[in-house]
Coordinates of C-alpha atoms in Angstrom, one line a residue:
M1 CA 28.2 25.1 -21.5
S2 CA 30.4 27.0 -24.0
G3 CA 33.7 25.7 -25.3
T4 CA 35.6 28.1 -23.2
H5 CA 34.0 26.7 -20.0
V6 CA 34.7 23.2 -21.1
Y7 CA 38.3 23.9 -21.7
A8 CA 38.6 25.6 -18.2
Y9 CA 36.9 22.7 -16.6
V10 CA 39.3 20.2 -18.1
F11 CA 42.2 22.3 -17.3
W12 CA 41.3 22.6 -13.6
C13 CA 40.5 18.9 -13.3
A14 CA 43.9 18.0 -14.6
A15 CA 45.6 20.6 -12.4
F16 CA 43.9 19.3 -9.2
L17 CA 44.6 15.7 -10.1
M18 CA 48.2 16.7 -10.5
L19 CA 48.2 18.4 -7.2
Y20 CA 46.6 15.4 -5.5
I21 CA 49.1 13.0 -6.9
Y22 CA 52.2 14.9 -6.0
A23 CA 51.2 16.8 -2.9
G24 CA 47.7 15.8 -1.7
Y25 CA 48.2 12.1 -1.2
P26 CA 51.8 12.4 0.2
L27 CA 50.6 15.0 2.8
W28 CA 47.6 12.9 3.7
I29 CA 49.8 9.9 4.4
Y30 CA 52.3 12.0 6.2
F31 CA 49.8 13.3 8.7
R32 CA 48.4 9.9 9.1
S33 CA 51.8 8.5 10.0
R34 CA 52.3 11.4 12.6
L35 CA 48.9 11.0 14.1
H36 CA 48.5 7.1 14.1
P37 CA 51.9 5.5 13.8
R38 CA 52.2 1.7 14.2
P39 CA 55.8 0.9 15.1
Q40 CA 56.8 -2.7 14.9
R41 CA 58.3 -4.7 17.7
Q42 CA 61.9 -5.6 17.4
G43 CA 63.8 -8.1 19.5
S44 CA 66.7 -10.5 19.8
L45 CA 65.8 -13.1 17.1
L46 CA 68.1 -15.3 15.1
P47 CA 65.9 -17.4 12.8
T48 CA 67.2 -19.7 10.2
V49 CA 67.5 -17.9 6.8
S50 CA 67.7 -18.9 3.2
I51 CA 69.3 -16.2 1.1
I52 CA 68.1 -16.5 -2.4
V53 CA 70.2 -14.9 -5.2
A54 CA 68.9 -15.1 -8.8
V55 CA 71.7 -14.3 -11.3
H56 CA 72.1 -14.2 -15.0
N57 CA 75.6 -13.7 -16.3
G58 CA 77.0 -12.6 -13.0
A59 CA 80.5 -14.2 -13.3
A60 CA 82.3 -10.9 -12.6
M61 CA 80.6 -10.4 -9.2
L62 CA 79.7 -14.0 -8.0
R63 CA 82.8 -15.0 -6.1
Q64 CA 83.0 -11.7 -4.2
K65 CA 79.2 -11.8 -3.5
V66 CA 79.4 -15.3 -1.9
A67 CA 82.4 -14.4 0.1
H68 CA 80.6 -11.1 1.3
L69 CA 77.5 -13.1 2.4
L70 CA 79.7 -15.7 4.2
S71 CA 81.4 -12.9 6.2
L72 CA 78.1 -11.3 7.5
D73 CA 77.6 -10.9 11.2
Y74 CA 75.1 -13.7 11.6
P75 CA 75.4 -17.3 13.0
Q76 CA 76.7 -19.4 10.1
D77 CA 74.8 -22.5 11.2
R78 CA 71.6 -20.6 10.8
M79 CA 72.2 -19.4 7.2
E80 CA 72.1 -21.0 3.8
I81 CA 72.8 -19.4 0.4
E82 CA 71.0 -20.4 -2.6
I83 CA 72.4 -19.2 -6.0
V84 CA 70.1 -19.8 -9.0
S85 CA 71.8 -19.3 -12.4
D86 CA 69.1 -18.2 -14.8
G87 CA 70.5 -19.5 -18.0
S88 CA 73.9 -17.8 -17.6
T89 CA 76.3 -17.9 -20.6
D90 CA 79.3 -16.1 -19.2
G91 CA 81.1 -18.7 -17.1
T92 CA 78.7 -18.2 -14.1
E93 CA 77.8 -21.9 -14.0
D94 CA 81.5 -22.9 -14.0
I95 CA 82.0 -20.7 -11.0
L96 CA 79.1 -22.3 -9.2
K97 CA 81.0 -25.6 -9.5
E98 CA 83.8 -24.2 -7.4
F99 CA 81.8 -23.6 -4.2
R100 CA 82.3 -26.5 -1.8
D101 CA 80.9 -24.9 1.3
P102 CA 77.8 -27.0 2.4
R103 CA 75.9 -23.6 3.2
V104 CA 76.0 -22.7 -0.5
K105 CA 73.5 -24.4 -2.7
C106 CA 73.7 -24.0 -6.5
F107 CA 70.9 -24.4 -9.0
R108 CA 70.9 -24.0 -12.8
C109 CA 68.1 -23.1 -15.2
S110 CA 68.9 -24.6 -18.7
E111 CA 67.3 -21.6 -20.3
H112 CA 67.1 -17.8 -19.5
C113 CA 63.6 -17.8 -18.0
G114 CA 63.5 -14.6 -15.9
K115 CA 64.0 -13.6 -12.3
A116 CA 60.6 -14.7 -11.2
E117 CA 61.1 -18.4 -12.3
A118 CA 64.6 -18.4 -10.7
L119 CA 63.2 -17.1 -7.4
N120 CA 60.6 -19.8 -7.5
I121 CA 63.2 -22.5 -7.9
G122 CA 65.0 -21.0 -4.8
M123 CA 61.8 -20.8 -2.8
Q124 CA 61.1 -24.5 -3.4
S125 CA 64.3 -25.8 -2.1
A126 CA 64.6 -23.3 0.8
T127 CA 64.6 -24.6 4.4
G128 CA 65.0 -21.5 6.4
E129 CA 62.2 -19.9 8.5
I130 CA 62.9 -16.7 6.7
L131 CA 63.6 -16.1 3.0
L132 CA 65.9 -13.2 2.1
F133 CA 65.7 -12.1 -1.6
L134 CA 69.0 -10.5 -2.7
D135 CA 70.3 -9.1 -6.0
I136 CA 74.0 -9.7 -6.9
R137 CA 74.9 -6.0 -7.0
P138 CA 73.9 -4.7 -3.5
W139 CA 76.5 -4.5 -0.7
I140 CA 75.1 -5.2 2.8
E141 CA 76.5 -3.6 5.9
N142 CA 78.0 -6.2 8.3
N143 CA 75.2 -6.2 10.8
A144 CA 72.4 -5.5 8.4
L145 CA 71.0 -9.0 8.1
Q146 CA 70.7 -9.4 11.9
L147 CA 69.0 -6.0 12.2
L148 CA 66.6 -6.8 9.5
L149 CA 65.6 -10.2 10.9
S150 CA 65.0 -8.8 14.4
N151 CA 61.7 -7.3 13.1
F152 CA 60.2 -10.8 12.8
A153 CA 60.0 -10.8 16.6
D154 CA 56.7 -9.0 15.9
P155 CA 54.2 -11.8 15.0
Q156 CA 52.3 -9.4 12.7
V157 CA 55.3 -8.6 10.5
G158 CA 55.5 -10.7 7.4
C159 CA 57.9 -8.9 5.3
V160 CA 60.8 -6.5 6.1
A161 CA 62.9 -4.4 3.9
G162 CA 66.0 -2.3 4.8
E163 CA 67.3 1.1 3.9
L164 CA 68.7 1.5 0.4
V165 CA 71.6 4.0 0.1
L166 CA 72.3 4.9 -3.5
R167 CA 75.7 5.8 -4.7
D168 CA 75.9 8.5 -7.4
D169 CA 79.6 8.7 -8.0
G170 CA 80.2 9.9 -11.6
H171 CA 76.5 10.1 -12.4
D172 CA 75.3 13.0 -14.7
A173 CA 73.0 15.7 -13.4
G174 CA 69.8 14.1 -14.8
A175 CA 70.6 10.7 -13.2
K176 CA 71.4 12.3 -10.0
A177 CA 68.1 14.1 -9.9
V178 CA 66.2 10.9 -10.3
G179 CA 68.4 9.0 -7.9
G180 CA 68.6 12.0 -5.5
L181 CA 65.7 14.4 -5.2
Y182 CA 63.1 12.0 -6.7
W183 CA 64.4 9.0 -4.8
R184 CA 64.2 10.9 -1.5
Y185 CA 60.7 12.0 -2.3
E186 CA 59.6 8.5 -3.0
Q187 CA 61.4 7.1 0.1
W188 CA 59.8 9.7 2.2
I189 CA 56.3 8.6 1.0
R190 CA 57.2 4.9 1.4
N191 CA 58.4 5.5 5.0
C192 CA 55.2 7.2 5.9
E193 CA 53.2 4.4 4.4
A194 CA 55.2 1.9 6.5
K195 CA 54.4 3.8 9.7
V196 CA 50.8 3.8 9.0
D197 CA 50.5 0.2 7.9
S198 CA 52.7 -1.0 5.1
P199 CA 54.6 0.3 2.1
L200 CA 53.2 -0.7 -1.4
G201 CA 56.5 -2.2 -2.5
V202 CA 60.1 -2.6 -1.3
Y203 CA 63.6 -2.5 -2.8
G204 CA 63.8 -5.8 -4.7
G205 CA 67.5 -6.2 -4.1
F206 CA 67.2 -6.8 -0.3
Y207 CA 64.0 -7.9 1.5
A208 CA 62.9 -10.8 3.6
I209 CA 59.6 -12.7 4.2
R210 CA 58.4 -15.5 6.3
R211 CA 58.7 -18.7 4.3
K212 CA 55.2 -19.8 5.3
L213 CA 53.8 -16.8 3.7
A214 CA 55.7 -17.0 0.4
S215 CA 53.7 -17.2 -2.8
A216 CA 54.9 -18.7 -6.0
L217 CA 55.5 -15.8 -8.5
P218 CA 53.6 -15.8 -11.8
A219 CA 55.9 -16.7 -14.7
G220 CA 57.4 -13.6 -16.3
A221 CA 56.5 -11.4 -13.4
I222 CA 58.8 -8.2 -13.3
L223 CA 57.9 -6.6 -10.0
D224 CA 58.4 -9.4 -7.4
D225 CA 59.3 -6.6 -4.9
M226 CA 55.6 -5.4 -5.1
L227 CA 53.8 -8.7 -5.8
Q228 CA 55.4 -10.7 -2.9
P229 CA 55.0 -8.1 -0.1
L230 CA 51.4 -7.3 -1.2
S231 CA 50.6 -11.0 -1.2
V232 CA 51.9 -11.2 2.4
I233 CA 49.8 -8.2 3.3
R234 CA 46.8 -9.9 1.7
Q235 CA 47.2 -12.8 4.3
G236 CA 46.7 -10.3 7.2
Y237 CA 50.4 -9.4 8.0
R238 CA 52.4 -6.2 7.7
S239 CA 55.3 -5.2 5.6
V240 CA 57.7 -2.9 7.4
L241 CA 60.9 -1.0 6.9
D242 CA 63.9 -1.0 9.1
L243 CA 66.3 2.0 8.4
R244 CA 69.0 0.6 10.5
A245 CA 69.5 -2.3 8.1
R246 CA 71.5 -0.5 5.3
V247 CA 72.3 -1.8 1.9
Y248 CA 74.3 0.0 -0.8
D249 CA 73.5 0.0 -4.6
T250 CA 74.1 2.2 -7.6
W251 CA 71.7 3.4 -10.1
P252 CA 72.5 4.0 -13.9
K253 CA 75.0 6.7 -14.3
S254 CA 73.1 8.5 -17.2
L255 CA 69.5 9.6 -17.7
R256 CA 69.3 7.4 -20.7
G257 CA 70.2 4.3 -18.5
E258 CA 67.6 5.5 -15.8
F259 CA 65.1 5.8 -18.7
H260 CA 65.6 2.2 -19.6
R261 CA 65.3 1.0 -16.1
K262 CA 62.1 3.0 -15.5
V263 CA 60.4 1.7 -18.7
R264 CA 60.9 -1.8 -17.5
T265 CA 59.6 -1.1 -14.0
L266 CA 56.6 0.9 -15.3
A267 CA 55.7 -1.9 -17.8
G268 CA 55.8 -4.1 -14.7
N269 CA 53.1 -1.8 -13.1
F270 CA 50.7 -2.4 -15.9
Q271 CA 51.6 -6.2 -15.8
L272 CA 51.0 -6.3 -12.1
L273 CA 47.3 -5.5 -12.6
Q274 CA 47.0 -8.1 -15.3
L275 CA 48.6 -10.8 -13.1
A276 CA 47.0 -9.9 -9.8
P277 CA 43.5 -8.3 -10.4
W278 CA 42.7 -8.9 -6.7
L279 CA 44.9 -5.8 -6.1
L280 CA 41.9 -3.6 -7.0
S281 CA 39.4 -5.6 -4.8
R282 CA 38.7 -5.7 -1.1
Q283 CA 41.2 -8.4 -0.6
N284 CA 43.8 -5.6 -0.8
R285 CA 43.5 -3.4 2.3
L286 CA 45.9 -1.0 0.7
R287 CA 43.8 -0.5 -2.4
F288 CA 43.4 3.2 -1.8
E289 CA 47.0 3.7 -1.3
L290 CA 47.8 1.7 -4.5
I291 CA 45.5 3.8 -6.5
S292 CA 46.8 7.1 -5.2
H293 CA 50.5 6.4 -5.0
K294 CA 51.0 4.1 -8.0
L295 CA 48.2 3.9 -10.4
M296 CA 47.3 7.6 -10.7
R297 CA 50.9 8.3 -11.4
L298 CA 50.4 6.4 -14.7
L299 CA 47.8 9.0 -15.7
V300 CA 50.2 12.0 -15.5
P301 CA 51.4 12.0 -19.1
V302 CA 47.7 12.4 -20.1
L303 CA 47.1 15.1 -17.6
L304 CA 50.2 17.0 -18.8
V305 CA 48.9 16.9 -22.4
M306 CA 45.5 18.1 -21.1
L307 CA 47.1 21.0 -19.3
L308 CA 49.1 22.0 -22.3
I309 CA 46.3 21.9 -24.9
N310 CA 43.6 23.5 -22.8
S311 CA 45.9 26.3 -21.5
A312 CA 46.7 27.0 -25.2
L313 CA 43.0 27.0 -26.1
L314 CA 42.4 29.5 -23.3
A315 CA 45.5 31.8 -23.7
N316 CA 43.6 34.4 -25.7
H317 CA 40.8 34.6 -23.1
S318 CA 42.9 35.2 -20.0
L319 CA 46.2 36.4 -18.8
F320 CA 46.3 33.6 -16.3
Y321 CA 46.0 30.9 -18.9
A322 CA 48.5 32.6 -21.1
G323 CA 51.0 32.6 -18.2
A324 CA 50.2 28.9 -17.5
L325 CA 51.0 28.1 -21.1
A326 CA 54.3 30.2 -21.1
A327 CA 55.3 28.5 -17.9
Q328 CA 54.7 25.0 -19.4
I329 CA 56.7 26.0 -22.5
V330 CA 59.6 27.3 -20.4
F331 CA 59.6 24.1 -18.3
Y332 CA 59.8 21.8 -21.4
V333 CA 62.5 23.9 -23.0
L334 CA 64.4 23.6 -19.7
A335 CA 63.9 19.9 -19.7
A336 CA 65.3 19.7 -23.3
L337 CA 68.3 21.7 -22.3
G338 CA 68.9 19.4 -19.4
S339 CA 68.9 16.3 -21.5
V340 CA 71.6 17.3 -24.0
R341 CA 75.3 17.8 -23.6
G342 CA 76.1 21.3 -22.9
I343 CA 77.2 23.7 -20.1
P344 CA 77.4 21.8 -16.9
V345 CA 75.7 24.6 -14.8
V346 CA 72.7 24.7 -17.2
R347 CA 72.4 20.9 -17.0
R348 CA 72.4 21.0 -13.3
I349 CA 69.7 23.6 -13.1
A350 CA 67.6 21.9 -15.7
A351 CA 68.1 18.4 -14.3
P352 CA 64.9 18.2 -12.1
A353 CA 62.8 19.2 -15.2
S354 CA 64.5 16.6 -17.4
A355 CA 64.1 14.0 -14.8
F356 CA 60.3 14.7 -14.4
C357 CA 59.8 14.6 -18.2
M358 CA 62.0 11.4 -18.5
L359 CA 59.9 9.6 -15.8
N360 CA 56.7 10.5 -17.6
A361 CA 58.0 9.6 -20.9
A362 CA 58.9 6.2 -19.5
V363 CA 55.3 5.7 -18.5
V364 CA 54.2 6.1 -22.2
V365 CA 56.9 3.8 -23.4
G366 CA 56.3 1.3 -20.6
F367 CA 52.6 1.1 -21.6
Y368 CA 53.5 0.7 -25.2
K369 CA 55.9 -2.1 -24.3
F370 CA 53.3 -3.7 -22.1
L371 CA 50.7 -3.8 -25.0
F372 CA 53.0 -4.7 -27.9
T373 CA 56.0 -6.7 -26.6
R374 CA 56.0 -10.1 -28.1
G375 CA 57.2 -12.8 -25.8
P376 CA 58.0 -12.4 -22.0
L377 CA 57.8 -8.9 -20.9
W378 CA 60.7 -9.3 -18.5
K379 CA 63.0 -9.4 -21.5
I380 CA 62.6 -5.7 -22.1
W381 CA 66.2 -4.5 -22.3
S382 CA 67.2 -7.5 -20.1
S383 CA 70.8 -8.7 -19.6
G384 CA 72.9 -10.0 -16.9
E385 CA 72.2 -6.9 -15.0
P386 CA 69.3 -4.4 -16.1
A387 CA 70.1 -3.0 -19.5
A388 CA 70.3 0.4 -17.9
F389 CA 73.6 -0.6 -16.4
A390 CA 74.8 -2.5 -19.4
A391 CA 74.2 0.8 -21.4
D392 CA 76.2 2.7 -19.0
G393 CA 79.1 0.2 -18.9
N394 CA 81.8 -0.5 -16.4
Q395 CA 79.3 -1.6 -13.8
G396 CA 81.5 -4.6 -12.6
T397 CA 84.3 -2.2 -12.0
D398 CA 82.2 0.2 -10.0
W399 CA 80.7 -2.7 -8.0
N400 CA 84.2 -3.8 -7.0
S401 CA 85.3 -0.3 -6.0
T402 CA 82.0 0.0 -4.0
M403 CA 82.9 -3.2 -2.2
V404 CA 86.4 -2.0 -1.2
S405 CA 85.1 1.4 0.0
L406 CA 82.2 -0.1 2.0
R407 CA 84.5 -2.9 3.5
L408 CA 86.8 -0.1 4.8
Q409 CA 83.7 1.7 6.2
D410 CA 82.7 -1.5 8.0
Q411 CA 86.2 -1.9 9.5
L412 CA 86.4 1.8 10.6
R413 CA 82.9 1.5 12.3
D414 CA 84.0 -1.7 14.1
Q415 CA 87.1 -0.1 15.4
R416 CA 85.2 2.8 16.7
M417 CA 82.8 0.5 18.5
T418 CA 85.8 -1.5 20.2
R419 CA 87.4 1.8 21.5

């Protein structure tokens, strides 16, 4: 086989793999969801629930968060709230001492040990039939908890997540592309997976599992929102989504902040295989979906380099490869234009290309961090909230305005229902 044929072979292998990753698998899971859907059963169910909130340096949000949870439309005698302070140093623990409501239980870690360890402390002391894992940022609609837990009327359901609504007020074009177009694409795939069997992961800021199925999280684990649901699935149960149970959160406002968040998450993907090698065995009935949806995405940076190099080597031999090379160069120039300050119209047009390149650059950096980070991996850009938010600043203010806005939405909806 000549060198030209080898280059062409490598080019087309990379191209077909890219096509499968971004179109082939999504279309396959979509048609399966249409042909063989498995809707979960929902019913009037009011189980006891333990709400576990792990927080590090959350003093700016904590009082309002607890008041918000105590105001939810759910029987108060069937709910307990467990706040675990993960080595906070900003006055969080002083605020914990203020809570006198017997439904609120407070725990303190003497050192900052990571979210996984904090959640383990909460799980050990929980008494509810259902464990609800909740981050400090998200705002829950008033009836979302009751809707979410109604899915446990189906005995095959072991994990339930709600519908995450992202706010993008004041976000730049690149961050909106990730939190908008890309997020909707990912949610579409996840919803299709849930209709067939179970999604591979859930939004970690608002999901529930049966307490009897809960597994202690490995120390230092980053992706509890993948590991815990997949552990439930391993025990023969389903993980499902309920789009009626809406929760609101905000993503980083800048592409830089989103890059930091994605690096941490993607490093967690590599860590996941290290902590749970059974995910690639027959014990995981979603092994094919995991490889197709998550793991093959980690190969995309290599495939992009293969496409660029081999199209360059073949450009003198065919107009097609010359055109492919030119298209890639234009795409990367567009991505560069979208990542720098400049004309707003240009940035909006270039935002999808910038977001795509940022996501794949985050894969490379995440892999590097996984290999060479000294100490716990969860400390990558870690702070009271993810460093992506700290880098953007003013997140506490945004959260407060979000709460006011959504409280008004709840009130307006309740008024319409009573008319």
